[in-house]
Short mmCIF file of C-alpha atoms and ligand atoms in Angstrom, two decimals:
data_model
loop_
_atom_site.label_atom_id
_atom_site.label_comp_id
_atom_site.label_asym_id
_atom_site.label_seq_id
_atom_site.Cartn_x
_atom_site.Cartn_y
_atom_site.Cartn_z
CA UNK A 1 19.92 5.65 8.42
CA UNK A 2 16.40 4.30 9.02
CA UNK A 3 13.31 5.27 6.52
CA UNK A 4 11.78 8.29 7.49
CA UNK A 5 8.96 9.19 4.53
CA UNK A 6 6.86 7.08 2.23
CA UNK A 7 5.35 8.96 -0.56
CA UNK A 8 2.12 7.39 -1.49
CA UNK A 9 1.34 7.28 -5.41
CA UNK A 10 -2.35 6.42 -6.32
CA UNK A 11 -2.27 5.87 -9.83
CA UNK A 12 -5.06 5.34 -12.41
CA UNK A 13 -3.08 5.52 -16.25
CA UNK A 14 -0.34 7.49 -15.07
CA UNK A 15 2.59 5.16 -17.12
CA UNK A 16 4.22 8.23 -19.06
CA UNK A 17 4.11 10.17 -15.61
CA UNK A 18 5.81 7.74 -13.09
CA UNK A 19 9.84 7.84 -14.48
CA UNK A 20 10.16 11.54 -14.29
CA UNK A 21 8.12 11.41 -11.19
CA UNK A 22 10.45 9.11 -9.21
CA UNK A 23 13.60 11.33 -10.94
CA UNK A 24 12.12 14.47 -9.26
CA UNK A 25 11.25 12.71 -5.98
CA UNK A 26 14.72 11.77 -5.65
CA UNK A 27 16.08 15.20 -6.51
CA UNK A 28 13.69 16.68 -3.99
CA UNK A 29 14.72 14.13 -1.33
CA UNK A 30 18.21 13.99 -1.05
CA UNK A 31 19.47 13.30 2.33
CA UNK A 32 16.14 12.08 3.55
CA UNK A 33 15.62 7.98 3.81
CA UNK A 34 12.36 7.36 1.42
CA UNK A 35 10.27 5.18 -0.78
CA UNK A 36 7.24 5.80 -2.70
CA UNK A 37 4.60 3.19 -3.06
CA UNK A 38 2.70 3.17 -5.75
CA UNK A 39 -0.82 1.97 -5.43
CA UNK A 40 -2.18 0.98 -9.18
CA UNK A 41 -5.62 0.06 -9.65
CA UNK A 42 -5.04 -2.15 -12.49
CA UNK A 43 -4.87 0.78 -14.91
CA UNK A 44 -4.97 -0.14 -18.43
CA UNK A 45 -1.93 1.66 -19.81
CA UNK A 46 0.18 -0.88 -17.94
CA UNK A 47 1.08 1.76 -15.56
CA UNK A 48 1.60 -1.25 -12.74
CA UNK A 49 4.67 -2.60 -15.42
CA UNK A 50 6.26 0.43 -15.78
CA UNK A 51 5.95 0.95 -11.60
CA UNK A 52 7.35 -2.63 -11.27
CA UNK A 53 10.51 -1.86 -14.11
CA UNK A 54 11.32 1.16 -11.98
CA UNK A 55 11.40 -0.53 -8.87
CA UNK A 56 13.76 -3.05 -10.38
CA UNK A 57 16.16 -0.51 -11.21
CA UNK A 58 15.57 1.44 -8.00
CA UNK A 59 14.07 -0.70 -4.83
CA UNK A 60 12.85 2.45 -3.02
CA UNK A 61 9.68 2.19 -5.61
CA UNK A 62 7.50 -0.49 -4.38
CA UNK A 63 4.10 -1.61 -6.18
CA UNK A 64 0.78 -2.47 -5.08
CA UNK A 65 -1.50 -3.52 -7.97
CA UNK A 66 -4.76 -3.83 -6.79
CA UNK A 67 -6.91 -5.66 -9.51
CA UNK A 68 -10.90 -5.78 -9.48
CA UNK A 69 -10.68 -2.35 -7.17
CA UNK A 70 -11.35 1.35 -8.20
CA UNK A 71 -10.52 4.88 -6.27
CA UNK A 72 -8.30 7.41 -5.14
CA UNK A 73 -9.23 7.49 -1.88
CA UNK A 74 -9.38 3.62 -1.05
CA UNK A 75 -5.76 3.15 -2.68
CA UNK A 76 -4.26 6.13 -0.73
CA UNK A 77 -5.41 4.24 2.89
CA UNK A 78 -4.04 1.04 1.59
CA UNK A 79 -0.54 2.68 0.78
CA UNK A 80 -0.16 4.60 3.80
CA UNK A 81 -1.11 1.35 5.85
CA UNK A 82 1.37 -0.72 3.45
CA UNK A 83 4.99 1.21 4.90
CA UNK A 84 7.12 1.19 7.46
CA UNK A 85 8.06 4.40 7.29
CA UNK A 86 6.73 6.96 10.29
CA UNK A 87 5.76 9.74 8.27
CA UNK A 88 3.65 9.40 5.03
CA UNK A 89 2.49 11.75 2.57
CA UNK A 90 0.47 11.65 -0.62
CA UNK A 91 0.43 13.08 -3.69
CA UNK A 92 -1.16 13.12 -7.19
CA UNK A 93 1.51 10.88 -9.69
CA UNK A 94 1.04 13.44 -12.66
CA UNK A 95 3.32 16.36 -11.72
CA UNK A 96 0.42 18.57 -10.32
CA UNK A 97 2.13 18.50 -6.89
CA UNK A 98 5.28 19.92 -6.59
CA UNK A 99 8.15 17.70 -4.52
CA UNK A 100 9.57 20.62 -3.25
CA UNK A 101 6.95 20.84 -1.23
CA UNK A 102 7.85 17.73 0.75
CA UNK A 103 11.26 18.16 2.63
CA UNK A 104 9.18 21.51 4.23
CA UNK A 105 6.07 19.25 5.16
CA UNK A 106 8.46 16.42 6.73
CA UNK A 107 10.68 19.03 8.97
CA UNK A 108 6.92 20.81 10.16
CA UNK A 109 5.75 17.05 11.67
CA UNK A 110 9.13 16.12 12.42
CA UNK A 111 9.63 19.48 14.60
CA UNK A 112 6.46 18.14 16.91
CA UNK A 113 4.76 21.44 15.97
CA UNK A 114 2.28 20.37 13.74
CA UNK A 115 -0.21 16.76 12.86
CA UNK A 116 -0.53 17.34 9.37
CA UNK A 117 1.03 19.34 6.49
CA UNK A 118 -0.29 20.04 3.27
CA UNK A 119 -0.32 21.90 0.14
CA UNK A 120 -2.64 24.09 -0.11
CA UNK A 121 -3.83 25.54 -3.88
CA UNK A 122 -5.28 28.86 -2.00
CA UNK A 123 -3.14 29.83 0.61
CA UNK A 124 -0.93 33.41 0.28
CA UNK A 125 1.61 33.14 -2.01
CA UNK A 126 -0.57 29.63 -4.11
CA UNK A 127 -1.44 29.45 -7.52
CA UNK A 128 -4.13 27.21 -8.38
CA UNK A 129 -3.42 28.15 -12.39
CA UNK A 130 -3.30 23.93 -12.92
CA UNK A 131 -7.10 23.57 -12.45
CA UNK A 132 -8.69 22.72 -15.40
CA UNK A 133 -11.46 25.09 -15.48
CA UNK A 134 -13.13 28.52 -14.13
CA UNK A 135 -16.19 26.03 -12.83
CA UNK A 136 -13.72 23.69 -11.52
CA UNK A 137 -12.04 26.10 -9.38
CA UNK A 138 -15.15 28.14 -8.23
CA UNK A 139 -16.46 23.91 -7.06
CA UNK A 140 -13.35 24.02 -5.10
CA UNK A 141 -13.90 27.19 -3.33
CA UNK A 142 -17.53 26.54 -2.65
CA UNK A 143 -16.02 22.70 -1.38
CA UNK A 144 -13.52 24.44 1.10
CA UNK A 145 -16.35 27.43 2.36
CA UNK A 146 -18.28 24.33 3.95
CA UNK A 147 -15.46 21.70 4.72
CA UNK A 148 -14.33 24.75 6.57
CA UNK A 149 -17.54 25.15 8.60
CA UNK A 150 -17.41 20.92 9.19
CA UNK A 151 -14.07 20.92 10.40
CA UNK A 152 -14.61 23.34 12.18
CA UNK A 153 -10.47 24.50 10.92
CA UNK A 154 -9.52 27.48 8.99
CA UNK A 155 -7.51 25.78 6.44
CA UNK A 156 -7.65 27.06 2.92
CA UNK A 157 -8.00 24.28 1.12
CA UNK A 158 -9.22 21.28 2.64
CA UNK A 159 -9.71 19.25 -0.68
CA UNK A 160 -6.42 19.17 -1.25
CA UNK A 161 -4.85 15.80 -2.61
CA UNK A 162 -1.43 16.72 -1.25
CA UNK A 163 -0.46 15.93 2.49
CA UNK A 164 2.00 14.25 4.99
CA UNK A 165 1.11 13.07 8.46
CA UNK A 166 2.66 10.63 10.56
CA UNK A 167 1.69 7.04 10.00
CA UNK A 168 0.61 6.28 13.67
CA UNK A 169 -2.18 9.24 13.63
CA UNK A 170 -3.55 7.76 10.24
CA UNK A 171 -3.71 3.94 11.04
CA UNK A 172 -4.76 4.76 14.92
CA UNK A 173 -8.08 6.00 12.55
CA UNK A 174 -7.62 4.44 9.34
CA UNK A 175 -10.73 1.84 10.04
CA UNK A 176 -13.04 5.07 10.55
CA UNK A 177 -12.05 6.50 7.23
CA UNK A 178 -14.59 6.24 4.36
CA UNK A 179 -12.43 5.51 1.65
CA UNK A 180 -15.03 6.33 -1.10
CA UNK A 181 -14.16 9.27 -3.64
CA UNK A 182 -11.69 11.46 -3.33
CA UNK A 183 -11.22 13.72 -0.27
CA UNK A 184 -9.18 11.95 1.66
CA UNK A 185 -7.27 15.09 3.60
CA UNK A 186 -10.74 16.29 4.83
CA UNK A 187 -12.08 12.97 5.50
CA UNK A 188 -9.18 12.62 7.80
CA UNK A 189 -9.77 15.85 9.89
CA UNK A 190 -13.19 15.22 9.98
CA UNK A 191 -12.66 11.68 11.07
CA UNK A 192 -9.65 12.25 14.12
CA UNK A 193 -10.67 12.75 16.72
CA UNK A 194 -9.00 15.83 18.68
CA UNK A 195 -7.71 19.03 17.10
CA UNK A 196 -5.08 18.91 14.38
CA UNK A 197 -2.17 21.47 14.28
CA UNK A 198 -2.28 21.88 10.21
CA UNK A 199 0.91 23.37 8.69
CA UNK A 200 -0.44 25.18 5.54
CA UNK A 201 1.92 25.21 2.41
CA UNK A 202 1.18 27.24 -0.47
CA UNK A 203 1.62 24.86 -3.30
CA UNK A 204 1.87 25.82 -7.13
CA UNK A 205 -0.64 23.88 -8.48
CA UNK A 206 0.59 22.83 -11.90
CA UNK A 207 -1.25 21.32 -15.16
CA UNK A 208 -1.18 17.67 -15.23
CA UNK A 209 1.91 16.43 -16.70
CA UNK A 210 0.94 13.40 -19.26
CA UNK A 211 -2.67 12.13 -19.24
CA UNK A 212 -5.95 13.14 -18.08
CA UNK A 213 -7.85 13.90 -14.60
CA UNK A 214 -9.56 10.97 -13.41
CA UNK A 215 -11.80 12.90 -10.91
CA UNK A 216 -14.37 14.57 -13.21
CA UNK A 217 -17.62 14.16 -10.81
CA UNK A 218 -17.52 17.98 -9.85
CA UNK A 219 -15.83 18.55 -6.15
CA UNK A 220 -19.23 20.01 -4.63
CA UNK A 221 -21.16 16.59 -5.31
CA UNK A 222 -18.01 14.76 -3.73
CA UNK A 223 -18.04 16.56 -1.15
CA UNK A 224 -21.89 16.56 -0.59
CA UNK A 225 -21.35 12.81 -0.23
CA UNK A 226 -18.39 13.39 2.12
CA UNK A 227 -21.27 14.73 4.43
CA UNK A 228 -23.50 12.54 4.07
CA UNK A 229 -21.08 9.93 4.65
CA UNK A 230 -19.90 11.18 7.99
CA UNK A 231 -23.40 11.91 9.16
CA UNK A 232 -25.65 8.97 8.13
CA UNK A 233 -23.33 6.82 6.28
CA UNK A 234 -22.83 4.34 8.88
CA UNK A 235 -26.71 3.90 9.34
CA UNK A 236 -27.53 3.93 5.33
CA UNK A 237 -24.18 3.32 3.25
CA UNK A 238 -23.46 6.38 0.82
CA UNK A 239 -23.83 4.17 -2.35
CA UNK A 240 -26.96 2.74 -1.66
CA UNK A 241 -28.13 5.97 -0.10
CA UNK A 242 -27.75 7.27 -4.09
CA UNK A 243 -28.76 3.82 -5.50
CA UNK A 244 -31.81 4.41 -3.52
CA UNK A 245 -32.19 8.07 -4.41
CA UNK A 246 -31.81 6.97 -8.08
CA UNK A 247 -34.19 4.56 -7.80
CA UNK A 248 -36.77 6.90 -6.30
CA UNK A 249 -35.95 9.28 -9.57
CA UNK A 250 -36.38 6.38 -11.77
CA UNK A 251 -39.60 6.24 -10.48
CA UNK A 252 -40.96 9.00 -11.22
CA UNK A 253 -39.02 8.81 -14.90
CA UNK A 254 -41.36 5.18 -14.86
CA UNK A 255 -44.66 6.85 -14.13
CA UNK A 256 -44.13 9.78 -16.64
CA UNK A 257 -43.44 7.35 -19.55
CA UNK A 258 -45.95 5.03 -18.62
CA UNK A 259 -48.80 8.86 -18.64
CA UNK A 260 -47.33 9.44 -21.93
CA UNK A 261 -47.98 6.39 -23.94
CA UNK A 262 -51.29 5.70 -22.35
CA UNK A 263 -51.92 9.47 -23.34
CA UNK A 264 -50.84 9.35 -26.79
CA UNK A 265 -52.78 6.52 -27.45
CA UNK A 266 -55.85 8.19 -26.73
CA UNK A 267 -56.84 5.99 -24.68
CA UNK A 268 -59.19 3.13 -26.37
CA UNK A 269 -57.83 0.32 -24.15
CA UNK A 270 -56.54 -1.97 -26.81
CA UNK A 271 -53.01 -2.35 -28.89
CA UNK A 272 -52.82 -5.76 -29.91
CA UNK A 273 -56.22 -7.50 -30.18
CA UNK A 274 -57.49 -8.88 -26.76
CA UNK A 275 -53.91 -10.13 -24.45
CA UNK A 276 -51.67 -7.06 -24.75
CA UNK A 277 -53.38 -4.04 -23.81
CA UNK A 278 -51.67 -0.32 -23.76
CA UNK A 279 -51.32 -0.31 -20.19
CA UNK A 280 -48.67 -3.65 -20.88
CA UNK A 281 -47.32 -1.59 -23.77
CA UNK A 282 -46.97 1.58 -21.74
CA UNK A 283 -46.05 -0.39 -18.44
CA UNK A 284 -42.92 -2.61 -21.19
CA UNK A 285 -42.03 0.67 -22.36
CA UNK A 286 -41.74 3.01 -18.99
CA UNK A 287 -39.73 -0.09 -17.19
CA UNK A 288 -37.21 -0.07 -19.65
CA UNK A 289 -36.68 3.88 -19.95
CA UNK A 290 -36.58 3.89 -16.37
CA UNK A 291 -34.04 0.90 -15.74
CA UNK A 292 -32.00 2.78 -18.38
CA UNK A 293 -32.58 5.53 -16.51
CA UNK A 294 -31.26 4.24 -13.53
CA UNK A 295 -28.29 2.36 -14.98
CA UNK A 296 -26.58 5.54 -16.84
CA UNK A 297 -26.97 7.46 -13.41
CA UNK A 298 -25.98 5.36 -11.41
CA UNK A 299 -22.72 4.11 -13.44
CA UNK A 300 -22.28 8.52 -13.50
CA UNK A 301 -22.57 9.01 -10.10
CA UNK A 302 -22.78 5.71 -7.41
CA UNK A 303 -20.61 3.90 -9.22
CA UNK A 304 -18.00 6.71 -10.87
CA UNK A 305 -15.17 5.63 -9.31
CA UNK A 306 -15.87 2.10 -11.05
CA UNK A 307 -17.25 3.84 -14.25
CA UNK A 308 -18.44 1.66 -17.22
CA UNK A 309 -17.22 3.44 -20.46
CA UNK A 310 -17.30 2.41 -24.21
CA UNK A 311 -19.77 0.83 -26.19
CA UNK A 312 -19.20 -2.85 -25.28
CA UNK A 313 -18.75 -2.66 -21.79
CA UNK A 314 -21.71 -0.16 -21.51
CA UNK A 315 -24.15 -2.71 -23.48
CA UNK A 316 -22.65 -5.46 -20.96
CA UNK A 317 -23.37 -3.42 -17.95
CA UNK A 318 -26.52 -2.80 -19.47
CA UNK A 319 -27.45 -5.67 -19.74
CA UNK A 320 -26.29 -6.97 -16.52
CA UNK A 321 -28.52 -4.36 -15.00
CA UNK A 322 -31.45 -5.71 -16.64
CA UNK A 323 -31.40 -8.87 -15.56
CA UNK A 324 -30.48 -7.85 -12.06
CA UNK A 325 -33.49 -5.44 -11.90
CA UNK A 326 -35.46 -8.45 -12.86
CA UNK A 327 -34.25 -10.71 -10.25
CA UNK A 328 -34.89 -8.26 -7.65
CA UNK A 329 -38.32 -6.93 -9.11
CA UNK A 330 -39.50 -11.06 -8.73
CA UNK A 331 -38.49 -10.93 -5.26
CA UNK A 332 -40.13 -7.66 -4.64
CA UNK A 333 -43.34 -8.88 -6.07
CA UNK A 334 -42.65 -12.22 -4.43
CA UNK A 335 -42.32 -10.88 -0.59
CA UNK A 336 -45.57 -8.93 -0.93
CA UNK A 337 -47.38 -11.14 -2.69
CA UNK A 338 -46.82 -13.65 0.62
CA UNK A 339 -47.30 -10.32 2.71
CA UNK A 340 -50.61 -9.52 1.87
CA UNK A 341 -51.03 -13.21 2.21
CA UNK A 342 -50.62 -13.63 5.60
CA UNK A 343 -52.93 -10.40 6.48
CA UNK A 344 -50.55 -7.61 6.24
CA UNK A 345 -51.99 -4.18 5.34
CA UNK A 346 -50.97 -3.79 1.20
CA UNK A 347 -49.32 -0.58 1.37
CA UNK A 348 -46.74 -1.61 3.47
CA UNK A 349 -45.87 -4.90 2.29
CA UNK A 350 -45.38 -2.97 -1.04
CA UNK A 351 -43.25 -1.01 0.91
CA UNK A 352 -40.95 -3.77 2.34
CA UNK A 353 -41.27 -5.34 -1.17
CA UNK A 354 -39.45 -1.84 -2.69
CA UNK A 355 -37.23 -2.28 0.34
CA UNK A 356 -36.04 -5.95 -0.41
CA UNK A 357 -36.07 -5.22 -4.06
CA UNK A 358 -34.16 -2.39 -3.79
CA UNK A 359 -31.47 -4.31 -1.61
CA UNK A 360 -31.37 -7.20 -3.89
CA UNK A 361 -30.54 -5.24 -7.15
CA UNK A 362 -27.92 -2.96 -5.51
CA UNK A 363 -26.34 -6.35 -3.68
CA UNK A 364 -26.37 -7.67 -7.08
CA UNK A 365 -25.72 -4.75 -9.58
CA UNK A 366 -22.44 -4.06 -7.21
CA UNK A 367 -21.31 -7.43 -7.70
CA UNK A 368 -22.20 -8.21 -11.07
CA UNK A 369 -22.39 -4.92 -13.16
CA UNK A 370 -19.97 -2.72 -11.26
CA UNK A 371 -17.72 -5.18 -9.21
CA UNK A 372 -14.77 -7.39 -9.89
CA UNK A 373 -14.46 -9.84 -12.17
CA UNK A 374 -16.40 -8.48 -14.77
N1 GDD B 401 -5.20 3.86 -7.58
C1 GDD B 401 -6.02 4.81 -8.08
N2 GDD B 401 -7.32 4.49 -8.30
N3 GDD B 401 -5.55 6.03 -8.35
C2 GDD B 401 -6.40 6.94 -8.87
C3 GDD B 401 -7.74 6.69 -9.13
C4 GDD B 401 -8.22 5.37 -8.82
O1 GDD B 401 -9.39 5.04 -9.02
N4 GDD B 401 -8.33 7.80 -9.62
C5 GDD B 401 -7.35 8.73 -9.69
N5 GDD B 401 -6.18 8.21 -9.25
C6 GDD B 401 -4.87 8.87 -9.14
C7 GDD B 401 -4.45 9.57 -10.40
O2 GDD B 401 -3.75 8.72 -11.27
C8 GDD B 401 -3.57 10.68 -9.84
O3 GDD B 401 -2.26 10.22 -9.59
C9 GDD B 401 -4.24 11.02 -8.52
O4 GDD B 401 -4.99 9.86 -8.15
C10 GDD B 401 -5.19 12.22 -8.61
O5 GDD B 401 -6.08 12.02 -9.68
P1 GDD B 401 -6.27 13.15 -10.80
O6 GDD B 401 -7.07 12.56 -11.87
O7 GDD B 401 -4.94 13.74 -11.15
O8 GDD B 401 -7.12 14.19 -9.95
P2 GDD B 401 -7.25 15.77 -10.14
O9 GDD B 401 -5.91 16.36 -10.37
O10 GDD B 401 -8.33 16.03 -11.11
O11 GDD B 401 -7.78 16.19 -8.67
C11 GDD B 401 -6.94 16.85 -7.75
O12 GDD B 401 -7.66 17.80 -7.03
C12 GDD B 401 -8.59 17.27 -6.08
C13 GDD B 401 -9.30 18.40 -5.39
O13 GDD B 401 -9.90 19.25 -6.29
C14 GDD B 401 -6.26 15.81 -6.84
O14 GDD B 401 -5.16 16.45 -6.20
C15 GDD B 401 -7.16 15.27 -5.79
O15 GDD B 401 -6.38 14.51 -4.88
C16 GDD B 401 -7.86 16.43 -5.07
O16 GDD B 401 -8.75 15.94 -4.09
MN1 MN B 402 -4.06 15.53 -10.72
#
């Protein structure tokens, strides 16, 4: 008997959940050939040592620990393209999906019928009683009403996290994927090319086992950068797209400060004898609010797959961002300083200045305050 299904396990602190996991996999399973792969980023529970222990006891678990890396979506791609097996299917790792679920998927794609299977949280006969909140389900709803109108499909629930489709279909597009967040299913019918016969399962969507939900940016601003990612992300990239947007915020946070201190002071041009005058102490004051600014946003939303969290690490990153703003604030200053120089127009060597700036702290604040090895 040759494999026939991998089971793809992103995990993220999941250690409590994997044991009983792999128990009800292999209950679900019998007489099918599988193995799961689990795909841990490095999770600080030691979830990666308790995949490995299983897999000693049963080979059919396999590990991939990814260290330095961060999200759902990324470590799904890299499981599905790490198996043998000709069908693969994902699921979450803390009991939300039900394994039942999976010997029905594998005979709809085996039968040639259908492209892709899934469980769906809103189809006839679904429950989607595991969702942790009223808002959270009404952001799902809202998520599926457009992914519906981008797909172009009638599927009820698009942002589902649970799905099997043969291996060739997903690594014949796997280098067109986006990998970033958390939608992989629709990022896969958007990105294949051709229609999809979807076989819709209505799935019981159960609380979370052990643990807690990873994915807390709401599914609507996921899914609004799912859009943008398909439509201009290969011109702009998503993060810097927000890193940029952000910026342009931070801005504005910057000018409002700076209007406020000069205001309050009433104005009589002087703080500190003759060198430091309020505009310094106002300009000081509004570039550090507005970094700040910029560095709690951005580690919320550009970076929240690689979220900062707890006081030390926060203060690091903080730091970090500091000194990266500075570094690319002195090249800023430095390219249109030679701009204007050499005759340019001011306005738009400030412009390419932002522009470099901007490129040189989100180069550096990926690496340094949000990247590996930190
Ligand atoms: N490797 C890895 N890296 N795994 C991760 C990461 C990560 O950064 N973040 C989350 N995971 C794993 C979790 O450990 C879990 O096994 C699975 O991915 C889903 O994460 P949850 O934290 O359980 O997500 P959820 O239940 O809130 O979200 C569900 O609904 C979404 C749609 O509303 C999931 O089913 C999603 O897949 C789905 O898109
Ligand atoms: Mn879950």
């Amino acid at each position: 008997m040759s494999l026939r299904l991998a089971i793809i396990l992103p995990t993220y602190n999941e250690r409590k959940n994997l044991r009983p996991l792999v128990a009800k996999l292999d209950a679900a399973l019998k007489g099918i050939e599988w193995e799961a792969v689990i795909v841990d980023d490095n999770s600080p529970d030691g979830t990666a040592d308790e995949a490995r222990a299983i897999s000693l006891d049963d080979p059919r678990v396999r590990v991939i620990e990814r260290i330095g890396r961060r999200g759902l979506a990324s470590a799904a791609i890299e499981g599905m393209c790490a198996t043998a097996a000709p069908m693969v299917a994902v699921m979450d790792a803390d009991h939300q999906h039900d394994p039942a679920l999976l010997p029905q998927m594998l005979a709809a794609l085996e039968s040639g019928d259908y492209d892709v299977a899934y469980g769906s949280r809103f189809a006839e006969g679904a429950s989607a009683a595991g969702l942790s909140s009223k808002g959270r389900e009404k952001g799902s709803q809202l998520a599926n009403k457009l992914a519906r109108k981008v797909t172009g499909m009638e599927l009820s629930d698009p942002m589902s996290g649970y799905f099997m489709l043969p291996a060739r279909i997903l690594r014949a597009d796997a280098h067109r994927l986006s990998g970033v967040g958390f939608k992989i299913l629709l990022d896969i019918l958007a990105t294949v090319e051709g229609p999809l016969r979807v076989k819709e399962l209505p799935l019981t969507f159960a609380q979370r086992a052990e643990g807690e939900s990873k994915l807390d940016r709401t599914v609507v601003f996921e899914f609004l950068i799912g859009l943008y990612d398909k439509w201009l992300g290969r011109i702009i990239p998503t993060r810097f797209a927000l890193f940029g947007t952000i910026g342009a915020a931070g801005v504005v946070v910057h000018m409002a400060v700076l209007t406020t201190v000069l205001r309050l002071n009433g104005g009589d041009g002087f703080v500190f004898g003759r060198w430091i005058t309020e505009f310094d102490v106002g300009q000081s004051i509004a570039a550090v609010v507005a970094m700040t600014f910029n560095f709690v946003l951005n580690n919320a939303l550009t970076y929240a797959d690689k979220r900062l969290a707890g006081f030390g690490p926060l203060m690091r990153g903080w730091l970090r961002f500091a000194v990266t703003c500075s570094v690319g604030m002195l090249s800023n200053i430095g390219v249109a300083a030679i701009l204007v120089r050499s005759g340019f127009h001011p306005y738009p060597s400030a412009i390419v200045g932002i522009v470099i700036g901007s490129v040189w702290n989100y180069a550096l604040s990926s690496r340094f305050v949000w990247g590996k090895y930190k």
